[in-house]
PDB file of C-alpha atoms in Angstrom:
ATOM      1  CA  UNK A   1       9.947 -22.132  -9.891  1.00 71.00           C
ATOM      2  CA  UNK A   2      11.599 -21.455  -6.754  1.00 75.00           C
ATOM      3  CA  UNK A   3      11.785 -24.077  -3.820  1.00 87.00           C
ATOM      4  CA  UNK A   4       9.932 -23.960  -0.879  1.00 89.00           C
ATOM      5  CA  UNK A   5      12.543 -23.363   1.007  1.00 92.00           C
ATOM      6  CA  UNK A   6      13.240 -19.554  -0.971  1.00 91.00           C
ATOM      7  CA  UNK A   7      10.269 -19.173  -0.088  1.00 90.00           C
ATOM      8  CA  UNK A   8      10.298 -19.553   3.810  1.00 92.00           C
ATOM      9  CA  UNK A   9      13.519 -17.577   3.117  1.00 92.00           C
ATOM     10  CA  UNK A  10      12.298 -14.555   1.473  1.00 90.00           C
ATOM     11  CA  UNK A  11       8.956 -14.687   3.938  1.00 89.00           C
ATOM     12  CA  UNK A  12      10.952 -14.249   6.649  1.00 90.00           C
ATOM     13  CA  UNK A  13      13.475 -11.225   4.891  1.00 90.00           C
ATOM     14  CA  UNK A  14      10.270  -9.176   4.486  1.00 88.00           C
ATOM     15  CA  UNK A  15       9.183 -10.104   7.760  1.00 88.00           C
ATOM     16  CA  UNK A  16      12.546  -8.232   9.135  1.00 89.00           C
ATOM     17  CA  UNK A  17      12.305  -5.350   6.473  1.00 85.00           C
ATOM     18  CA  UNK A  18      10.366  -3.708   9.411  1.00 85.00           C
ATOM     19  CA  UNK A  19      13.768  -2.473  10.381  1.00 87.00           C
ATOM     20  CA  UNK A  20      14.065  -0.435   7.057  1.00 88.00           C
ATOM     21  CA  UNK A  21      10.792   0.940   7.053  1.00 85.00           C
ATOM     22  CA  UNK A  22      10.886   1.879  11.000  1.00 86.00           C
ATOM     23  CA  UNK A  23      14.206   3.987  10.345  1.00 88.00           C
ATOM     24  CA  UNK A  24      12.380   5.760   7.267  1.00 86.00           C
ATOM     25  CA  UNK A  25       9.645   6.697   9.153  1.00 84.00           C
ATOM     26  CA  UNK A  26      11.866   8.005  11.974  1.00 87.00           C
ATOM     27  CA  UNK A  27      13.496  10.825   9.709  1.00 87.00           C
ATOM     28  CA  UNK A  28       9.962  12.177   9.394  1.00 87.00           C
ATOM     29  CA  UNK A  29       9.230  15.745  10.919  1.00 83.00           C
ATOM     30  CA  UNK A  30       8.093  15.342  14.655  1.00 81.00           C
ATOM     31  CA  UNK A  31       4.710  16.815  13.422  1.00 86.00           C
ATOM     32  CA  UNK A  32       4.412  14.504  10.680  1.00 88.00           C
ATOM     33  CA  UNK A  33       3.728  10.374  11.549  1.00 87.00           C
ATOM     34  CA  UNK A  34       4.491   7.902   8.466  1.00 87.00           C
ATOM     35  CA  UNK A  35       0.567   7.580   7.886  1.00 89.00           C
ATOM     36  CA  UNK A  36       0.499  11.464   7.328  1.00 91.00           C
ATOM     37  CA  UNK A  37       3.778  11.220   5.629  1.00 93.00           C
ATOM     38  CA  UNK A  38       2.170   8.609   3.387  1.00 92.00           C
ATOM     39  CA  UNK A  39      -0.870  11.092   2.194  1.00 95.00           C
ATOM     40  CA  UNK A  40       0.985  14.084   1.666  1.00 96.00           C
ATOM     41  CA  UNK A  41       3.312  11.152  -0.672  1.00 94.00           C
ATOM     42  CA  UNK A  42       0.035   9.928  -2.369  1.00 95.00           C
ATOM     43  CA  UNK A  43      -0.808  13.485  -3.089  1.00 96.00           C
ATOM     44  CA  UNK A  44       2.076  14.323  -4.302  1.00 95.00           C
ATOM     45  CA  UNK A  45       1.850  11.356  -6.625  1.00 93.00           C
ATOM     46  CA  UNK A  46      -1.353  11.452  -7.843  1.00 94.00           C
ATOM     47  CA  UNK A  47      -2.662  14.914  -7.373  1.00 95.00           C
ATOM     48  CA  UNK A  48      -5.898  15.978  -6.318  1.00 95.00           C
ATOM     49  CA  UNK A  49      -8.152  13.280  -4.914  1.00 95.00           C
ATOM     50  CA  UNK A  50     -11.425  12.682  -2.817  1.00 93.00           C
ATOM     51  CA  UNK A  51     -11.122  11.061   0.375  1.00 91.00           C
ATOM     52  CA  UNK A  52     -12.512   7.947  -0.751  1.00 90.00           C
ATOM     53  CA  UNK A  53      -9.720   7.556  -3.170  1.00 92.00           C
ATOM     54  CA  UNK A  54      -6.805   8.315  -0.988  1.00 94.00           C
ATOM     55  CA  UNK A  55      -8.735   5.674   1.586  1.00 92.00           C
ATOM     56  CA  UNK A  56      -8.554   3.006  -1.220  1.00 91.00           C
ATOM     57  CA  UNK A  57      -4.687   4.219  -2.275  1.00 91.00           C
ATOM     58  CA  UNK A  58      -3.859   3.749   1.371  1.00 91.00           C
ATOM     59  CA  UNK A  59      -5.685   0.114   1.938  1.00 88.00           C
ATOM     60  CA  UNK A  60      -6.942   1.733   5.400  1.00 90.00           C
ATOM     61  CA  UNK A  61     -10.430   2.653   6.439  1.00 91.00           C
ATOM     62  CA  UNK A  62     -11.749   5.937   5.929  1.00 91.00           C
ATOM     63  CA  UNK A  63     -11.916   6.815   9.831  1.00 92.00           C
ATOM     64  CA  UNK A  64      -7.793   6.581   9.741  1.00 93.00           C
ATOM     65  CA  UNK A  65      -7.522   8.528   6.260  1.00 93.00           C
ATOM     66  CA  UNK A  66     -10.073  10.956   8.380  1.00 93.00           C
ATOM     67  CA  UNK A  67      -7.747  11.080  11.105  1.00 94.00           C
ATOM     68  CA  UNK A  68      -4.435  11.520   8.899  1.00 94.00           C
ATOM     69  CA  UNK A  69      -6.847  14.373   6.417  1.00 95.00           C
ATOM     70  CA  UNK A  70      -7.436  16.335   9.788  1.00 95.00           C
ATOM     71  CA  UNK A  71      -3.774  16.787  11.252  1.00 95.00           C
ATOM     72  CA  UNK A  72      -2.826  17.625   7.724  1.00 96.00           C
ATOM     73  CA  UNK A  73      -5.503  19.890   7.248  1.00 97.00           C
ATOM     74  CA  UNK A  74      -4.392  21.440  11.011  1.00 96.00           C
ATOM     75  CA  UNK A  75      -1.000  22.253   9.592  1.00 96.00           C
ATOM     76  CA  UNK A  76      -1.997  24.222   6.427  1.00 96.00           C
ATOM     77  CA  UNK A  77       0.140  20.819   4.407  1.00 97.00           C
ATOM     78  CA  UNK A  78      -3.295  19.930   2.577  1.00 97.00           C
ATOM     79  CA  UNK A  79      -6.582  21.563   1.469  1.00 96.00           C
ATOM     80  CA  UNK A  80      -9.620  20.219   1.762  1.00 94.00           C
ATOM     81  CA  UNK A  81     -12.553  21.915  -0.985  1.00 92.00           C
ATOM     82  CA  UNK A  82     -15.862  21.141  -1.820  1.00 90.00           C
ATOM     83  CA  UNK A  83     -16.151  18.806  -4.695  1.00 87.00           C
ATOM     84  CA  UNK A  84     -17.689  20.543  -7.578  1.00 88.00           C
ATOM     85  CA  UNK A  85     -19.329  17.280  -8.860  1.00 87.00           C
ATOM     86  CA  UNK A  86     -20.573  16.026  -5.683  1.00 85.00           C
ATOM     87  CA  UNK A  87     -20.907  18.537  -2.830  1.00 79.00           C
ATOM     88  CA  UNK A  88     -20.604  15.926   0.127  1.00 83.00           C
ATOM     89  CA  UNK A  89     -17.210  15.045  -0.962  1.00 85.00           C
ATOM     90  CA  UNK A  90     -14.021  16.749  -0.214  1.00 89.00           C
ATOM     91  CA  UNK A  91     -11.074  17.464  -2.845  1.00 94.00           C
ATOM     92  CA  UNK A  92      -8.025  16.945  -0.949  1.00 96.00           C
ATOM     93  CA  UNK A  93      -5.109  19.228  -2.141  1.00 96.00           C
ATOM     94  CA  UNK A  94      -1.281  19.519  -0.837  1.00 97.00           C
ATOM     95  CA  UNK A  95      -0.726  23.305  -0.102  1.00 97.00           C
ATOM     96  CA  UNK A  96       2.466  25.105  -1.157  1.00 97.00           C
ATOM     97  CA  UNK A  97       3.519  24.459   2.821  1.00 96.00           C
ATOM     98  CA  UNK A  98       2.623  20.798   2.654  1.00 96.00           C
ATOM     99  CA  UNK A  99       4.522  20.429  -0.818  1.00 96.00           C
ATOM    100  CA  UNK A 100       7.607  21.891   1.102  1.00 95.00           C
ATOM    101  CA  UNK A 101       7.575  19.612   3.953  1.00 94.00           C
ATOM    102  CA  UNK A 102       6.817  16.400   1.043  1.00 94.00           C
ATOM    103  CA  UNK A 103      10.012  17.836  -0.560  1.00 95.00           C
ATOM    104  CA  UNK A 104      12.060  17.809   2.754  1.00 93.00           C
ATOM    105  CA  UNK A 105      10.927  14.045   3.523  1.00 93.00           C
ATOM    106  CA  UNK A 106      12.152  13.108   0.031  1.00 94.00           C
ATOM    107  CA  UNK A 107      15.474  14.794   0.920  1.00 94.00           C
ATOM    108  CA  UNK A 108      15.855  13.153   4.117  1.00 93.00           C
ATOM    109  CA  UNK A 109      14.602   9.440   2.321  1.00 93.00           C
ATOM    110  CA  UNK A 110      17.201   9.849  -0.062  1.00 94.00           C
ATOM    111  CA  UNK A 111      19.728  10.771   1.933  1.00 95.00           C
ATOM    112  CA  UNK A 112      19.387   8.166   4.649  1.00 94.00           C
ATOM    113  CA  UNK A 113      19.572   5.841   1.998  1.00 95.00           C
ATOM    114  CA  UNK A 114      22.766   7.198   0.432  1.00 95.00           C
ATOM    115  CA  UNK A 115      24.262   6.681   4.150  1.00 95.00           C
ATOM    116  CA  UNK A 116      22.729   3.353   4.533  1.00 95.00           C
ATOM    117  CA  UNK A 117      23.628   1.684   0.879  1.00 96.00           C
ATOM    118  CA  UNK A 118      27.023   3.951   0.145  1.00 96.00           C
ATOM    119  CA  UNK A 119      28.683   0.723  -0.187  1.00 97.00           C
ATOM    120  CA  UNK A 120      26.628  -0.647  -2.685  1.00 97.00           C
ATOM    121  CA  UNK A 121      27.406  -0.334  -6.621  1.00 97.00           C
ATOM    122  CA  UNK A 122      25.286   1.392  -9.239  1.00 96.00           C
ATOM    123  CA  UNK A 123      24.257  -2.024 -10.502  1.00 97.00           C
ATOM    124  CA  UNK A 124      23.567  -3.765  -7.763  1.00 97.00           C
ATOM    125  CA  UNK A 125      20.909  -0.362  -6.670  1.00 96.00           C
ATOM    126  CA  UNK A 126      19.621  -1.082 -10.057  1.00 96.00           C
ATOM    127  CA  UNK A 127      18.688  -4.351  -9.460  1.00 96.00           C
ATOM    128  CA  UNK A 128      16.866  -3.903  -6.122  1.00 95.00           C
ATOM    129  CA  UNK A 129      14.905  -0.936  -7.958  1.00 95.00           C
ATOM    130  CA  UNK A 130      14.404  -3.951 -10.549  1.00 95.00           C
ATOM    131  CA  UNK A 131      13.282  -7.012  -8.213  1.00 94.00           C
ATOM    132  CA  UNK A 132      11.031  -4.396  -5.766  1.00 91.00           C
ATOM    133  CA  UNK A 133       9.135  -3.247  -9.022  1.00 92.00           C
ATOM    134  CA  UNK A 134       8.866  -6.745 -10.199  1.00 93.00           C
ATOM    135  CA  UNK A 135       7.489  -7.889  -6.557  1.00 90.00           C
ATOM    136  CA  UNK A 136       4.959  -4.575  -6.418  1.00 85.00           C
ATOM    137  CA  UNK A 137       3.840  -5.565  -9.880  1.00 89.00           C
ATOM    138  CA  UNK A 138       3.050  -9.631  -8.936  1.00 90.00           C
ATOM    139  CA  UNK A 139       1.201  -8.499  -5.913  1.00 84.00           C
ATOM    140  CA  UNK A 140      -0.844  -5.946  -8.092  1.00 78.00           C
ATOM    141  CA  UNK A 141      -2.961  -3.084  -7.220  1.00 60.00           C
ATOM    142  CA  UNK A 142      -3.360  -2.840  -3.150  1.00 54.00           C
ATOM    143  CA  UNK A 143      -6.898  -1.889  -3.956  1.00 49.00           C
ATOM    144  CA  UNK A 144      -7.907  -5.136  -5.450  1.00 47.00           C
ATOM    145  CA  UNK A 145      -8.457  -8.495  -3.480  1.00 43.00           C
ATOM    146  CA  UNK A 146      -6.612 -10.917  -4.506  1.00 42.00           C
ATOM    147  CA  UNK A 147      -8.590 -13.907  -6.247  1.00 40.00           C
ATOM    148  CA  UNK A 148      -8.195 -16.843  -4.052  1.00 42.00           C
ATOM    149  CA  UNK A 149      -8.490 -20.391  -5.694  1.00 45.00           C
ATOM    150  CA  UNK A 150     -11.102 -22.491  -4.122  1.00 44.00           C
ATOM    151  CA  UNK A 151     -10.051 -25.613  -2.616  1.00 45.00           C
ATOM    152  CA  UNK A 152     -11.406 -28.320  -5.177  1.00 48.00           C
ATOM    153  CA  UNK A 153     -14.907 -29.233  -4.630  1.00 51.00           C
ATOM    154  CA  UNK A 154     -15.854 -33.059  -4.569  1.00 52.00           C
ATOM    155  CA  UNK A 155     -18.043 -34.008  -7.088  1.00 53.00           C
ATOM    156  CA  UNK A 156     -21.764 -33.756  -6.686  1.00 55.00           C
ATOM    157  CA  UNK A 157     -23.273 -36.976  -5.484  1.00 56.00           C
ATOM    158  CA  UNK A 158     -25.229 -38.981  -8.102  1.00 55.00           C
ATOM    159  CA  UNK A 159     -28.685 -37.807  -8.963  1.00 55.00           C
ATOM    160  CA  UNK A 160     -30.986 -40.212  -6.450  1.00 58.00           C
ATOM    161  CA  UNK A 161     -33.116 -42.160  -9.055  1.00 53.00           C
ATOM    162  CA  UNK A 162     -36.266 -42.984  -8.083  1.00 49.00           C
ATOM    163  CA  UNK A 163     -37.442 -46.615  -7.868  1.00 49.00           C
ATOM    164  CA  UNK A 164     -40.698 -48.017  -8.926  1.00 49.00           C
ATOM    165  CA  UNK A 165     -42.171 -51.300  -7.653  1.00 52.00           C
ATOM    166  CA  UNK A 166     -44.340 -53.302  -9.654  1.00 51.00           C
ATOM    167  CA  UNK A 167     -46.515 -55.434  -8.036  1.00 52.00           C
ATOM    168  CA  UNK A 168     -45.601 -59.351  -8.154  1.00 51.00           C
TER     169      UNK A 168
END
């Protein structure tokens, strides 16, 4: 097990990976913000979904997925269709346009990060691919909640007995 210290080290490296994930989301399309970016990359992903699901794939409330569904919906990027089993609901769909514009954010992604790690070896790519699965996978599924442990609880006091007196 690592020390505490690692710890306190690697909390505050995440902590600054802000930096890496402002400069991705700066090579979007003007039109496109990272939240819409991250829908059309959900879609893309996973395929058709309800609203509900991308919500839950997003960890966000359903008024911001709302918000993000709308201005993707106002670009032609994704459709949104009645669901078949449940009328109510909406099957989100990336459009031909909005699988473009998915394709071009890949391109950019990738090429920023050519640029950025050009100096870096095959290997040593491989093993950040390696360690950020391996992190993703012991934090587990965003949609979950994490089981907390319970502080320990102090045993229950001792069953009050009930005293008789005799008389003397």
């Amino acid at each position: 097990m690592a020390a505490q210290t690692q710890y306190e080290e690697l909390a505050r490296q995440l902590s600054a990976f802000g930096v890496v994930k402002r400069d991705l989301g700066r090579i979007t399309p003007a039109d496109c913000s990272p939240g819409s970016a991250a829908v059309l990359t959900l879609l893309g992903r996973h395929g058709d979904m309800r609203m509900s699901n991308l919500s839950e794939l997003l960890a966000v409330d359903m008024s911001v997925t709302s918000r993000h569904v709308a201005h993707l919906a106002e670009r032609g990027w994704i459709d949104r269709s009645p669901d078949p089993a449940d009328k109510r609901s909406r099957i989100l769909r990336l459009t031909p346009e909005g699988g473009a514009v998915l394709a071009e954010l890949y391109r950019r992604s990738v090429a920023l990060l050519a640029e950025r790690l050009g100096d870096w070896s095959d290997d040593e790519i491989g093993q950040l691919i390696r360690l950020m699965t391996r992190l993703r996978a012991s934090f587990g599924d965003c949609r979950t909640i994490p089981h907390r442990q319970q502080p320990p609880q102090p045993p229950p006091p001792p069953p009050l007995h009930e005293t008789t007196r005799t008389p003397a």
